């Protein structure tokens, strides 16, 4: 009889850690029920084919497992991409990136200069109840969403942001995407979240902000056209009614990397 050793415990710990990361990402993306369904199917497959050794049922489930893995990769390619990005960009590995970042102070200084223009623009649009949706890219690429709108490629400027979201502007209904210190595009189309926990009073902008935060690691800012309230969405969570100080603090954490 084989003994349970340190290597087996290490093996179980790695699998448990991977399952935890997958669970967290699926929960943030609103597909947690599918995660539990796939997990239940795997348990049934192991019990029937490995423990009970039911040959007919086991062979059928084996075929489903082979095809099912390919289907899951196609259906959840965004979640898998996000999982790999988070795994590679975890805080415990960040010190390795800092070893090769020679202009770290310059990057932080540049990022700080663009925090206040975004805050000022959001506060001005909040006062006039001008609806806006601003997405700030993190690690995951957003090229597919950028191409759905019009390319701007300009420095971050509060007046430019306000003009783009002005009610008579042709780009005001879509989302603006910011990458680093540049406004990449505007009028972009984002995925809409179907999370049932979102209050009905919140409109399409809020659901789109939550949707992009579930599909990617992006940070989204929403200015409500009805109330003027400012909300942010990040990592599948929506926070409403932020003050200017709260927004500045959150943006500083996002734009100014450690």
CSV table of C-alpha atoms in Angstrom, one decimal:
chain,number,residue,atom,x,y,z
A,1,UNK,CA,0.0,0.0,0.0
A,2,UNK,CA,1.4,3.4,-1.0
A,3,UNK,CA,2.0,5.9,1.7
A,4,UNK,CA,0.9,9.5,1.6
A,5,UNK,CA,4.0,11.6,1.4
A,6,UNK,CA,5.1,15.2,1.2
A,7,UNK,CA,5.0,15.1,-2.6
A,8,UNK,CA,1.3,14.1,-2.5
A,9,UNK,CA,0.5,16.9,-0.1
A,10,UNK,CA,2.3,19.4,-2.4
A,11,UNK,CA,0.4,18.0,-5.4
A,12,UNK,CA,-3.0,18.4,-3.7
A,13,UNK,CA,-2.1,22.0,-2.6
A,14,UNK,CA,-1.3,23.1,-6.1
A,15,UNK,CA,-4.5,21.6,-7.5
A,16,UNK,CA,-6.5,23.3,-4.7
A,17,UNK,CA,-4.8,26.6,-5.4
A,18,UNK,CA,-5.6,26.4,-9.1
A,19,UNK,CA,-9.2,25.6,-8.3
A,20,UNK,CA,-9.4,28.5,-5.9
A,21,UNK,CA,-8.1,31.0,-8.6
A,22,UNK,CA,-10.6,29.5,-11.2
A,23,UNK,CA,-13.4,29.8,-8.7
A,24,UNK,CA,-12.6,33.4,-7.9
A,25,UNK,CA,-12.4,34.4,-11.6
A,26,UNK,CA,-15.6,32.5,-12.5
A,27,UNK,CA,-17.4,34.1,-9.6
A,28,UNK,CA,-16.4,37.6,-10.7
A,29,UNK,CA,-17.4,36.9,-14.2
A,30,UNK,CA,-20.9,35.7,-13.2
A,31,UNK,CA,-20.3,32.1,-14.4
A,32,UNK,CA,-19.9,30.4,-11.0
A,33,UNK,CA,-22.9,28.0,-11.7
A,34,UNK,CA,-21.1,26.7,-14.7
A,35,UNK,CA,-18.0,26.2,-12.6
A,36,UNK,CA,-19.9,24.1,-10.1
A,37,UNK,CA,-21.6,22.2,-13.0
A,38,UNK,CA,-18.3,21.3,-14.5
A,39,UNK,CA,-16.9,20.3,-11.1
A,40,UNK,CA,-19.9,18.0,-10.5
A,41,UNK,CA,-19.5,16.4,-13.9
A,42,UNK,CA,-15.8,15.7,-13.2
A,43,UNK,CA,-16.7,14.1,-9.8
A,44,UNK,CA,-19.3,11.9,-11.5
A,45,UNK,CA,-16.8,10.9,-14.2
A,46,UNK,CA,-14.1,9.9,-11.6
A,47,UNK,CA,-16.7,7.9,-9.5
A,48,UNK,CA,-18.1,6.0,-12.5
A,49,UNK,CA,-14.9,5.3,-14.4
A,50,UNK,CA,-12.2,5.1,-11.7
A,51,UNK,CA,-14.0,4.0,-8.5
A,52,UNK,CA,-17.0,1.9,-9.6
A,53,UNK,CA,-15.3,1.0,-12.9
A,54,UNK,CA,-18.6,1.1,-14.9
A,55,UNK,CA,-17.1,0.4,-18.4
A,56,UNK,CA,-20.1,1.5,-20.6
A,57,UNK,CA,-20.9,4.6,-18.7
A,58,UNK,CA,-17.3,5.3,-18.1
A,59,UNK,CA,-16.4,5.1,-21.8
A,60,UNK,CA,-19.3,7.5,-22.7
A,61,UNK,CA,-18.2,10.0,-20.1
A,62,UNK,CA,-14.6,9.7,-21.3
A,63,UNK,CA,-15.7,10.8,-24.8
A,64,UNK,CA,-17.6,13.8,-23.2
A,65,UNK,CA,-14.5,14.7,-21.2
A,66,UNK,CA,-12.3,14.8,-24.4
A,67,UNK,CA,-14.7,17.0,-26.3
A,68,UNK,CA,-15.8,18.9,-23.3
A,69,UNK,CA,-12.3,20.3,-22.5
A,70,UNK,CA,-12.1,21.7,-26.0
A,71,UNK,CA,-15.6,23.3,-25.7
A,72,UNK,CA,-14.7,24.8,-22.3
A,73,UNK,CA,-11.5,26.4,-23.7
A,74,UNK,CA,-13.5,28.0,-26.5
A,75,UNK,CA,-16.4,29.2,-24.2
A,76,UNK,CA,-14.1,30.5,-21.5
A,77,UNK,CA,-11.2,31.8,-23.4
A,78,UNK,CA,-11.5,35.2,-21.7
A,79,UNK,CA,-11.6,33.7,-18.3
A,80,UNK,CA,-8.6,31.5,-19.1
A,81,UNK,CA,-6.7,34.5,-20.4
A,82,UNK,CA,-7.5,36.4,-17.3
A,83,UNK,CA,-6.5,33.5,-15.1
A,84,UNK,CA,-3.1,33.3,-16.8
A,85,UNK,CA,-2.6,37.1,-16.6
A,86,UNK,CA,-3.4,37.1,-12.8
A,87,UNK,CA,-1.1,34.1,-12.2
A,88,UNK,CA,1.8,35.8,-14.0
A,89,UNK,CA,1.1,39.3,-12.5
A,90,UNK,CA,0.6,38.2,-8.9
A,91,UNK,CA,2.1,40.5,-6.2
A,92,UNK,CA,4.6,37.8,-5.1
A,93,UNK,CA,6.2,38.0,-8.6
A,94,UNK,CA,6.1,41.8,-8.9
A,95,UNK,CA,9.6,42.2,-7.5
A,96,UNK,CA,11.0,40.4,-10.6
A,97,UNK,CA,9.4,42.9,-12.9
A,98,UNK,CA,10.8,45.8,-10.8
A,99,UNK,CA,14.3,44.5,-11.3
A,100,UNK,CA,14.0,45.2,-15.0
A,101,UNK,CA,12.1,48.5,-14.7
A,102,UNK,CA,14.7,51.2,-14.8
A,103,UNK,CA,12.3,54.1,-15.3
A,104,UNK,CA,9.9,53.1,-12.5
A,105,UNK,CA,10.0,56.6,-10.9
A,106,UNK,CA,9.4,58.3,-14.2
A,107,UNK,CA,6.4,56.0,-15.0
A,108,UNK,CA,4.9,56.7,-11.5
A,109,UNK,CA,5.3,60.5,-12.0
A,110,UNK,CA,3.7,60.4,-15.4
A,111,UNK,CA,0.8,58.4,-14.1
A,112,UNK,CA,0.2,60.8,-11.2
A,113,UNK,CA,-0.1,63.7,-13.6
A,114,UNK,CA,-3.1,62.1,-15.3
A,115,UNK,CA,-5.1,61.2,-12.2
A,116,UNK,CA,-6.4,64.7,-11.5
A,117,UNK,CA,-7.6,65.4,-15.1
A,118,UNK,CA,-9.7,62.3,-15.0
A,119,UNK,CA,-11.1,63.2,-11.6
A,120,UNK,CA,-11.9,66.8,-12.6
A,121,UNK,CA,-13.6,65.6,-15.8
A,122,UNK,CA,-15.7,63.1,-13.8
A,123,UNK,CA,-16.7,65.7,-11.2
A,124,UNK,CA,-17.7,68.3,-13.9
A,125,UNK,CA,-19.7,65.7,-15.7
A,126,UNK,CA,-21.3,64.7,-12.4
A,127,UNK,CA,-22.4,68.3,-11.7
A,128,UNK,CA,-24.0,68.6,-15.2
A,129,UNK,CA,-25.4,65.0,-15.1
A,130,UNK,CA,-23.5,64.1,-18.3
A,131,UNK,CA,-23.3,60.3,-18.7
A,132,UNK,CA,-19.9,58.8,-19.1
A,133,UNK,CA,-18.1,55.5,-19.2
A,134,UNK,CA,-14.3,55.4,-18.9
A,135,UNK,CA,-12.3,52.1,-19.0
A,136,UNK,CA,-8.7,52.0,-17.8
A,137,UNK,CA,-6.6,49.2,-19.1
A,138,UNK,CA,-4.5,47.1,-16.7
A,139,UNK,CA,-2.6,44.0,-17.7
A,140,UNK,CA,-5.0,42.3,-20.1
A,141,UNK,CA,-5.1,43.7,-23.7
A,142,UNK,CA,-8.3,45.6,-24.8
A,143,UNK,CA,-7.6,45.8,-28.5
A,144,UNK,CA,-10.8,44.1,-29.5
A,145,UNK,CA,-12.8,46.6,-27.6
A,146,UNK,CA,-10.8,49.5,-28.8
A,147,UNK,CA,-11.4,48.6,-32.4
A,148,UNK,CA,-15.2,48.7,-31.9
A,149,UNK,CA,-14.9,52.5,-31.5
A,150,UNK,CA,-13.1,55.4,-33.0
A,151,UNK,CA,-9.3,55.8,-32.4
A,152,UNK,CA,-8.4,59.0,-30.5
A,153,UNK,CA,-4.8,58.4,-29.5
A,154,UNK,CA,-4.4,61.6,-27.4
A,155,UNK,CA,-3.0,62.6,-24.1
A,156,UNK,CA,-5.4,62.5,-21.1
A,157,UNK,CA,-7.1,65.9,-20.9
A,158,UNK,CA,-10.1,66.8,-18.8
A,159,UNK,CA,-11.6,69.1,-21.5
A,160,UNK,CA,-11.2,66.4,-24.2
A,161,UNK,CA,-12.9,63.8,-21.9
A,162,UNK,CA,-15.8,66.2,-21.3
A,163,UNK,CA,-16.2,67.1,-25.0
A,164,UNK,CA,-16.3,63.4,-26.0
A,165,UNK,CA,-19.1,62.7,-23.5
A,166,UNK,CA,-21.0,65.9,-24.3
A,167,UNK,CA,-24.6,65.0,-25.0
A,168,UNK,CA,-24.5,66.1,-28.7
A,169,UNK,CA,-21.2,64.3,-29.4
A,170,UNK,CA,-21.5,61.3,-31.7
A,171,UNK,CA,-19.2,59.3,-29.3
A,172,UNK,CA,-21.0,60.0,-26.0
A,173,UNK,CA,-23.0,56.8,-25.9
A,174,UNK,CA,-20.0,54.5,-26.0
A,175,UNK,CA,-17.0,53.8,-23.7
A,176,UNK,CA,-13.7,55.6,-23.6
A,177,UNK,CA,-10.6,53.4,-23.2
A,178,UNK,CA,-7.4,54.7,-21.6
A,179,UNK,CA,-4.1,52.9,-21.8
A,180,UNK,CA,-1.4,54.3,-19.5
A,181,UNK,CA,-1.3,58.0,-20.2
A,182,UNK,CA,-3.2,58.0,-23.5
A,183,UNK,CA,-6.8,58.0,-24.5
A,184,UNK,CA,-6.8,55.2,-27.1
A,185,UNK,CA,-10.4,55.3,-28.4
A,186,UNK,CA,-14.0,56.4,-27.7
A,187,UNK,CA,-17.4,55.2,-28.6
A,188,UNK,CA,-16.4,51.6,-27.8
A,189,UNK,CA,-18.8,48.7,-27.3
A,190,UNK,CA,-18.3,46.7,-24.1
A,191,UNK,CA,-19.8,43.3,-22.9
A,192,UNK,CA,-22.9,43.7,-20.8
A,193,UNK,CA,-23.1,42.0,-17.4
A,194,UNK,CA,-26.2,39.9,-16.8
A,195,UNK,CA,-25.6,39.7,-13.0
A,196,UNK,CA,-29.0,39.6,-11.3
A,197,UNK,CA,-27.6,41.3,-8.2
A,198,UNK,CA,-27.2,44.6,-10.1
A,199,UNK,CA,-30.0,47.0,-9.0
A,200,UNK,CA,-32.6,47.7,-11.6
A,201,UNK,CA,-32.1,51.5,-11.1
A,202,UNK,CA,-28.7,51.2,-12.7
A,203,UNK,CA,-28.6,51.4,-16.5
A,204,UNK,CA,-26.6,50.1,-19.4
A,205,UNK,CA,-23.5,52.0,-18.6
A,206,UNK,CA,-23.2,50.4,-15.2
A,207,UNK,CA,-23.8,47.0,-16.6
A,208,UNK,CA,-21.2,47.5,-19.3
A,209,UNK,CA,-18.7,48.7,-16.7
A,210,UNK,CA,-19.4,45.6,-14.6
A,211,UNK,CA,-19.2,43.4,-17.7
A,212,UNK,CA,-15.8,44.7,-18.8
A,213,UNK,CA,-14.5,44.2,-15.2
A,214,UNK,CA,-15.8,40.6,-15.2
A,215,UNK,CA,-14.3,39.8,-18.6
A,216,UNK,CA,-11.0,41.5,-18.0
A,217,UNK,CA,-8.9,43.1,-15.2
A,218,UNK,CA,-9.8,46.6,-16.4
A,219,UNK,CA,-10.9,49.4,-14.1
A,220,UNK,CA,-14.1,51.2,-15.2
A,221,UNK,CA,-15.6,54.6,-14.1
A,222,UNK,CA,-19.3,55.4,-14.7
A,223,UNK,CA,-21.0,58.8,-14.4
A,224,UNK,CA,-24.7,58.4,-14.2
A,225,UNK,CA,-26.8,60.5,-16.6
A,226,UNK,CA,-29.9,60.3,-14.3
A,227,UNK,CA,-28.3,61.1,-10.9
A,228,UNK,CA,-24.8,62.3,-11.6
A,229,UNK,CA,-23.4,59.7,-9.2
A,230,UNK,CA,-19.9,58.3,-9.8
A,231,UNK,CA,-19.4,54.6,-9.7
A,232,UNK,CA,-16.4,52.3,-10.4
A,233,UNK,CA,-16.3,48.6,-11.4
A,234,UNK,CA,-13.2,46.5,-10.8
A,235,UNK,CA,-12.6,42.7,-10.5
A,236,UNK,CA,-16.3,42.0,-10.9
A,237,UNK,CA,-17.4,44.4,-8.1
A,238,UNK,CA,-19.4,47.6,-8.6
A,239,UNK,CA,-19.0,50.4,-6.1
A,240,UNK,CA,-21.5,53.3,-6.3
A,241,UNK,CA,-21.7,56.9,-5.1
A,242,UNK,CA,-18.0,57.7,-4.8
A,243,UNK,CA,-16.8,61.2,-3.8
A,244,UNK,CA,-14.0,63.0,-5.6
A,245,UNK,CA,-11.5,62.0,-2.9
A,246,UNK,CA,-12.6,58.3,-3.2
A,247,UNK,CA,-12.2,58.4,-6.9
A,248,UNK,CA,-8.8,60.0,-6.7
A,249,UNK,CA,-7.6,57.4,-4.2
A,250,UNK,CA,-8.9,54.5,-6.4
A,251,UNK,CA,-7.3,56.0,-9.5
A,252,UNK,CA,-4.0,56.5,-7.8
A,253,UNK,CA,-4.0,52.9,-6.8
A,254,UNK,CA,-4.7,51.8,-10.3
A,255,UNK,CA,-2.6,54.2,-12.4
A,256,UNK,CA,0.4,54.6,-10.1
A,257,UNK,CA,2.0,51.1,-9.9
A,258,UNK,CA,4.1,50.0,-7.0
